Structures are given as structure tokens and as C-alpha cells.
GROMACS .gro file of N, CA and C in nm:
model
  267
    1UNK      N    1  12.980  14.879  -3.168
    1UNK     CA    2  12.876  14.802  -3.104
    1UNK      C    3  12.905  14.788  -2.955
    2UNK      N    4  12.772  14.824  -2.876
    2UNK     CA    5  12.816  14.778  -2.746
    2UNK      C    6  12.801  14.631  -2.700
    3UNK      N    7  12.875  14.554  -2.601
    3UNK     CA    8  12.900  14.449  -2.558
    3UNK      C    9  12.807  14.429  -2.412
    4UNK      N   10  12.709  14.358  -2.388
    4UNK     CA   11  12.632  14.349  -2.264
    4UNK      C   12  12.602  14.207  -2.220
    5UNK      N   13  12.666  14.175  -2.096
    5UNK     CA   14  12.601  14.008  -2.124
    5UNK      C   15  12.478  13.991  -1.980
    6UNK      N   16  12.409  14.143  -1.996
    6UNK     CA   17  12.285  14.221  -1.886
    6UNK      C   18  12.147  14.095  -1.969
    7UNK      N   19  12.085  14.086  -1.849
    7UNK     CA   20  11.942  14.029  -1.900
    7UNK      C   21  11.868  14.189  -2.024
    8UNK      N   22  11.726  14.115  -2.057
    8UNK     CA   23  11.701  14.201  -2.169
    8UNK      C   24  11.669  14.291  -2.062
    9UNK      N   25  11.633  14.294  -1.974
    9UNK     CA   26  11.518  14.424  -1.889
    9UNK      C   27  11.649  14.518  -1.886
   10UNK      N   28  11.822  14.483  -1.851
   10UNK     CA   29  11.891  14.560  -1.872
   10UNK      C   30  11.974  14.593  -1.992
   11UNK      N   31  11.927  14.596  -2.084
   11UNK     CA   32  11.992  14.645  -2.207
   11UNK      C   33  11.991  14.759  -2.277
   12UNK      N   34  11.883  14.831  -2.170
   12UNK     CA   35  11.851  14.951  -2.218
   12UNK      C   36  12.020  15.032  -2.160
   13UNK      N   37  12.046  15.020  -2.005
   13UNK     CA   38  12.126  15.105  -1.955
   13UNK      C   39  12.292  15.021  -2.062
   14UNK      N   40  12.274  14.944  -2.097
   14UNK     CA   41  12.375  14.934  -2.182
   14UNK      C   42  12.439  15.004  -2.309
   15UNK      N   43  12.331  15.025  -2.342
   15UNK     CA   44  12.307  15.114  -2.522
   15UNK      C   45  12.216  15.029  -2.604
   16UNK      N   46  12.199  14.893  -2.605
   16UNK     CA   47  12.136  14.807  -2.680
   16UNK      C   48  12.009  14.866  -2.709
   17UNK      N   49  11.975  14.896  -2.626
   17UNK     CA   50  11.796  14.951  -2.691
   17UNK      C   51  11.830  15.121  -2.699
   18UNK      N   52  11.777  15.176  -2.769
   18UNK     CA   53  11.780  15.319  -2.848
   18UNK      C   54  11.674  15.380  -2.761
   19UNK      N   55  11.718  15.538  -2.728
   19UNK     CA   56  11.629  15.617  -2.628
   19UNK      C   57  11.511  15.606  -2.732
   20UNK      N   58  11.470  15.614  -2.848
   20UNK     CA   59  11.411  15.648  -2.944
   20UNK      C   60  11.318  15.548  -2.982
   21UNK      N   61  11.339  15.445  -2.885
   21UNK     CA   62  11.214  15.273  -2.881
   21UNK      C   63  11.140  15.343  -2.721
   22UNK      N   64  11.150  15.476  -2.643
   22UNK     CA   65  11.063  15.519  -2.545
   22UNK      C   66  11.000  15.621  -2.595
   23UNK      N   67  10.918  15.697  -2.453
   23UNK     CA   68  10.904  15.790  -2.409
   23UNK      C   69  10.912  15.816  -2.303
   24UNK      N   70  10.950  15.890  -2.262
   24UNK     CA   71  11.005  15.961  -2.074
   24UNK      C   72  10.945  16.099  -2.056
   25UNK      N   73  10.921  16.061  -1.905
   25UNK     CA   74  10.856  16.122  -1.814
   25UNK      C   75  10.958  16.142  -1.683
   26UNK      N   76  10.893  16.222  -1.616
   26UNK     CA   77  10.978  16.226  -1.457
   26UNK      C   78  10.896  16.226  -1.393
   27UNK      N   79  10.947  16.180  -1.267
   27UNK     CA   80  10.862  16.213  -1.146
   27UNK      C   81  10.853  16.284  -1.029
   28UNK      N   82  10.784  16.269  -1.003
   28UNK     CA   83  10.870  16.400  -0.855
   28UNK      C   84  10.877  16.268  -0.719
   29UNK      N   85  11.076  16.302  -0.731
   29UNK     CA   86  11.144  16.195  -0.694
   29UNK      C   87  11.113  16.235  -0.494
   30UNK      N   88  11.077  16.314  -0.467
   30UNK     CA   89  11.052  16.378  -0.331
   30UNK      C   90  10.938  16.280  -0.260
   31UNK      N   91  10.852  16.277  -0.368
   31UNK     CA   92  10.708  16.205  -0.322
   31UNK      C   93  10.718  16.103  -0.301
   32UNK      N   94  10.811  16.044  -0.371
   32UNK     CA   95  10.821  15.882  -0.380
   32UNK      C   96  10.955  15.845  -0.305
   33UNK      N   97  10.992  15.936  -0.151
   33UNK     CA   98  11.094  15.901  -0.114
   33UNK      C   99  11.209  15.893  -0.178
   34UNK      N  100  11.257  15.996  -0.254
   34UNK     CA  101  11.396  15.999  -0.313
   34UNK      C  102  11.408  16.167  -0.318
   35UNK      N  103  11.441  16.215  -0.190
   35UNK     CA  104  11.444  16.390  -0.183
   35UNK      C  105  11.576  16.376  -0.292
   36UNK      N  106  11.694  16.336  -0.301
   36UNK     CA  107  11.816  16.437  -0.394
   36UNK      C  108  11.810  16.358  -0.489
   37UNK      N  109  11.752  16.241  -0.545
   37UNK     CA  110  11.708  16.190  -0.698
   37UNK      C  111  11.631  16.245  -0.786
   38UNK      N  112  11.631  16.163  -0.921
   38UNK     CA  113  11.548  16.206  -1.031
   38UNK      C  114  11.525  16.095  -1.053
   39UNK      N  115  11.382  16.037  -1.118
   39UNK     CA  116  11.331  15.936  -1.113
   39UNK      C  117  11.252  15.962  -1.276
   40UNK      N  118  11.330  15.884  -1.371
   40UNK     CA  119  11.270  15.909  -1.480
   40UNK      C  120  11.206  15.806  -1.555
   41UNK      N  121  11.052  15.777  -1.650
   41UNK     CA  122  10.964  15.688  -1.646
   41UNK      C  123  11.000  15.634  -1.795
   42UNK      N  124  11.077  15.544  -1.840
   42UNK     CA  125  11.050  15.520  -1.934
   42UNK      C  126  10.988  15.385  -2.014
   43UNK      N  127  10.911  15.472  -2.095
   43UNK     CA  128  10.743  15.369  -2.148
   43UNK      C  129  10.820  15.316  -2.311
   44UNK      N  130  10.826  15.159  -2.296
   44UNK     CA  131  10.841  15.123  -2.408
   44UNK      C  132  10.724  15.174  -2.563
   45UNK      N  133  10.765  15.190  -2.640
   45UNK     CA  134  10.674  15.296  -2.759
   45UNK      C  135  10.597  15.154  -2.815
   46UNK      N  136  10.662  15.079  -2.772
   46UNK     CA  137  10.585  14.866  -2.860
   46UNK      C  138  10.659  14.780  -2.701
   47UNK      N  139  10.547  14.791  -2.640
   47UNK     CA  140  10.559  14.741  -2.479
   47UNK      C  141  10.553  14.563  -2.493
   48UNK      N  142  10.628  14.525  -2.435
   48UNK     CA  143  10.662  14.336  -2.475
   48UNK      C  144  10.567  14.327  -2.317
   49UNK      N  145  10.562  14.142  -2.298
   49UNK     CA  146  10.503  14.123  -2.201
   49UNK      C  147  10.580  14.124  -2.066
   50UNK      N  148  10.735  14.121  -2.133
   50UNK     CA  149  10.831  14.150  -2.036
   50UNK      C  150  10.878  14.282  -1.955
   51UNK      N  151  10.802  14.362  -2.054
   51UNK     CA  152  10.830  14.501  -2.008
   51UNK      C  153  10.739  14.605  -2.062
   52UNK      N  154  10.659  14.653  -1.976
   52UNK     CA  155  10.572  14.756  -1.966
   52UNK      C  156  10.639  14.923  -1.953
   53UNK      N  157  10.688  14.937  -1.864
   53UNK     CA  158  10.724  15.037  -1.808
   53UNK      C  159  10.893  15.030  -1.694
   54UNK      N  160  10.974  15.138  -1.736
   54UNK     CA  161  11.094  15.095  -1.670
   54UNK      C  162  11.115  15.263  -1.581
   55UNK      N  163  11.129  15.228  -1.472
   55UNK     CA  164  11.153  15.369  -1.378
   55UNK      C  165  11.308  15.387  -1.351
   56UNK      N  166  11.363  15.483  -1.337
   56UNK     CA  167  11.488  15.474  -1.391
   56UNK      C  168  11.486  15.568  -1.260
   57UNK      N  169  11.599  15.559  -1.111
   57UNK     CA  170  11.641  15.591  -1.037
   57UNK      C  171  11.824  15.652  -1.054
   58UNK      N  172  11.761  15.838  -1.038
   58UNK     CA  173  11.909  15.872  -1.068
   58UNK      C  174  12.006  15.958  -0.972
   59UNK      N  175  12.087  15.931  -0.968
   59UNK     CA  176  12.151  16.003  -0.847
   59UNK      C  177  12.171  16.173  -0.884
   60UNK      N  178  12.117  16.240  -0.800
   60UNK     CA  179  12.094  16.416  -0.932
   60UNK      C  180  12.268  16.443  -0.932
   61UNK      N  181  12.336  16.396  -0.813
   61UNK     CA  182  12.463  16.448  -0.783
   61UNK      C  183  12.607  16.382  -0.866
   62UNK      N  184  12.579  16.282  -0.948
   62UNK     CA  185  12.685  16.206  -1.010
   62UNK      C  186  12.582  16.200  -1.197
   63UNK      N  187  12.455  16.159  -1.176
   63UNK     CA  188  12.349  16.136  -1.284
   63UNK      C  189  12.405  16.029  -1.290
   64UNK      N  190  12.413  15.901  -1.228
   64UNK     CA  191  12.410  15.771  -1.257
   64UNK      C  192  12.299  15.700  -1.235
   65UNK      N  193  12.275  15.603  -1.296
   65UNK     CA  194  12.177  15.507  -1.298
   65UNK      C  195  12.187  15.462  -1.107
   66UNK      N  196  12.089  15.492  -1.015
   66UNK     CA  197  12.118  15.362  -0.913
   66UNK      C  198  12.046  15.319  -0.878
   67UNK      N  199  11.950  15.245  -0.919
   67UNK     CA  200  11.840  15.158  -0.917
   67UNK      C  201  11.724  15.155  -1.044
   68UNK      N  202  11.732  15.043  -1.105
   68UNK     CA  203  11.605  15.032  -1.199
   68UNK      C  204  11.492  14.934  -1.183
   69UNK      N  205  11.348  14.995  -1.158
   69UNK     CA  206  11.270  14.904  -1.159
   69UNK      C  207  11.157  14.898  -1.325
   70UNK      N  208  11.124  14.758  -1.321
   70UNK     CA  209  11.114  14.704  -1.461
   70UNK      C  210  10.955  14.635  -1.416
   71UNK      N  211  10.858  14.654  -1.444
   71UNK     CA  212  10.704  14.634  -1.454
   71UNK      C  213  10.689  14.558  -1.592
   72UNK      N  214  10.598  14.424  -1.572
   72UNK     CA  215  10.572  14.326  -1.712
   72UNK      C  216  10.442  14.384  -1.686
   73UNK      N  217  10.376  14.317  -1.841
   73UNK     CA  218  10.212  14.305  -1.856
   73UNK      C  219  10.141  14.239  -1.702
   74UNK      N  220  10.200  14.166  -1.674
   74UNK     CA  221  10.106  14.105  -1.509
   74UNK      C  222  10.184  14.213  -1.380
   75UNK      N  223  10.156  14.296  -1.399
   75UNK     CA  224  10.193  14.378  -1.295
   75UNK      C  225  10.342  14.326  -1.232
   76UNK      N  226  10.394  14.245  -1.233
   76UNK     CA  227  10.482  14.233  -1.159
   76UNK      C  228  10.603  14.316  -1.172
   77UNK      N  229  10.661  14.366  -1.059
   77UNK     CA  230  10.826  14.469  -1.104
   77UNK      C  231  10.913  14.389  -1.046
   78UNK      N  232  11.028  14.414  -1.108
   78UNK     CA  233  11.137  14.391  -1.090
   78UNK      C  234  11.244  14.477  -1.029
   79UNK      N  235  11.341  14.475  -0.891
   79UNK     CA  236  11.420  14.606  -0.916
   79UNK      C  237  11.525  14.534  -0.895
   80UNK      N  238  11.630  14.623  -0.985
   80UNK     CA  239  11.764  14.623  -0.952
   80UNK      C  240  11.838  14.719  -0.887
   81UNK      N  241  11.954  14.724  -0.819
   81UNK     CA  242  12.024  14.810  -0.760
   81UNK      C  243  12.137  14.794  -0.783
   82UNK      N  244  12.233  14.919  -0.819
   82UNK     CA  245  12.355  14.892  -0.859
   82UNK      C  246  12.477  15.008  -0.758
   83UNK      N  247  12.548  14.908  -0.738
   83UNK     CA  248  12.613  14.962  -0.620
   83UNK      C  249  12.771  14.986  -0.686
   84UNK      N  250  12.825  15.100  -0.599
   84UNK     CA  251  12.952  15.109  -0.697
   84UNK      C  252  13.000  15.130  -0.830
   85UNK      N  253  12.899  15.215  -0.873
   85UNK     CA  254  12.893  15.275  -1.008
   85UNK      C  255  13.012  15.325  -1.098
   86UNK      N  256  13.043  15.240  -1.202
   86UNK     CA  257  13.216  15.275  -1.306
   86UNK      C  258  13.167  15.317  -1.407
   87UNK      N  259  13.131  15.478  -1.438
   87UNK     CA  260  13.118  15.485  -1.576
   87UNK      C  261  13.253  15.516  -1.707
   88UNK      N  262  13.225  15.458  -1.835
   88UNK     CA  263  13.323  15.462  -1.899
   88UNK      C  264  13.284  15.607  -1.976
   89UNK      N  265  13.409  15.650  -2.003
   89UNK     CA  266  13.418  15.757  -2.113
   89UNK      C  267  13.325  15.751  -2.250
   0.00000   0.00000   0.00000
């Protein structure tokens, strides 16, 4: 089991939520101001009011998470940024 003490909007990059509760998309990370990223869209499959849609900012050169923004039912987003990235084995 993984251990996360992340709000829910981040539990996905934890393991807690299963790739298999989305669907993903990409974007073209160029357009949207991110020339050496990948920017991938993922749509909850049973969307809460907390979370609509989560855009997933990736570094193409390491593939780490570095920035996630998180959209509720009232339009509002959320972003996070994560600086200093430790991934475990």
C-alpha cells in the first residue's frame, strides 16, 4: 500500500487513485507555452465536484511530474508546482 498524507486532488501522483479511474489525452505542450514538456489530460471516468479534469505537466527530459493543475465542476483550477523532484525506485 502506498502511504500519502497529499490532499485528494493529489493522490493520483501518489498511486492512490488507479490510471484505470481516467482517460488521457495530450496536448501539444508547444502551444500552451511548454516547448520541451508533455502535458497530459487526465479526465476522471466518474468526475467528483472536486475534480473535473487534471492536466498533468511533464518534464520530457527526466518524465517527472512538475506541475499539476486540477479543474472542479465550477470552473475553478487549482495548480500545484513541485520543485526538486525525489523519485523512489
Amino acid at each position: 500500500t502506498t502511504s500519502c498524507a497529499a490532499p485528494n486532488v493529489l493522490m493520483f501522483l501518489c498511486g492512490s487513485q488507479k490510471a484505470a479511474q481516467f482517460t488521457f489525452s495530450q496536448l501539444r505542450a508547444q502551444a500552451l507555452g511548454s516547448p520541451s514538456g508533455i502535458i497530459f489530460v487526465a479526465t476522471p471516468i466518474q468526475p467528483t465536484p472536486v475534480m473535473t479534469k487534471v492536466l498533468l505537466y511533464v518534464d520530457a527530459a527526466t518524465l517527472t511530474v512538475q506541475r499539476e493543475m486540477v479543474m472542479d465542476a465550477t470552473g475553478n483550477r487549482n495548480n500545484f508546482a513541485f520543485e526538486n523532484v525525489v523519485t523512489t525506485p
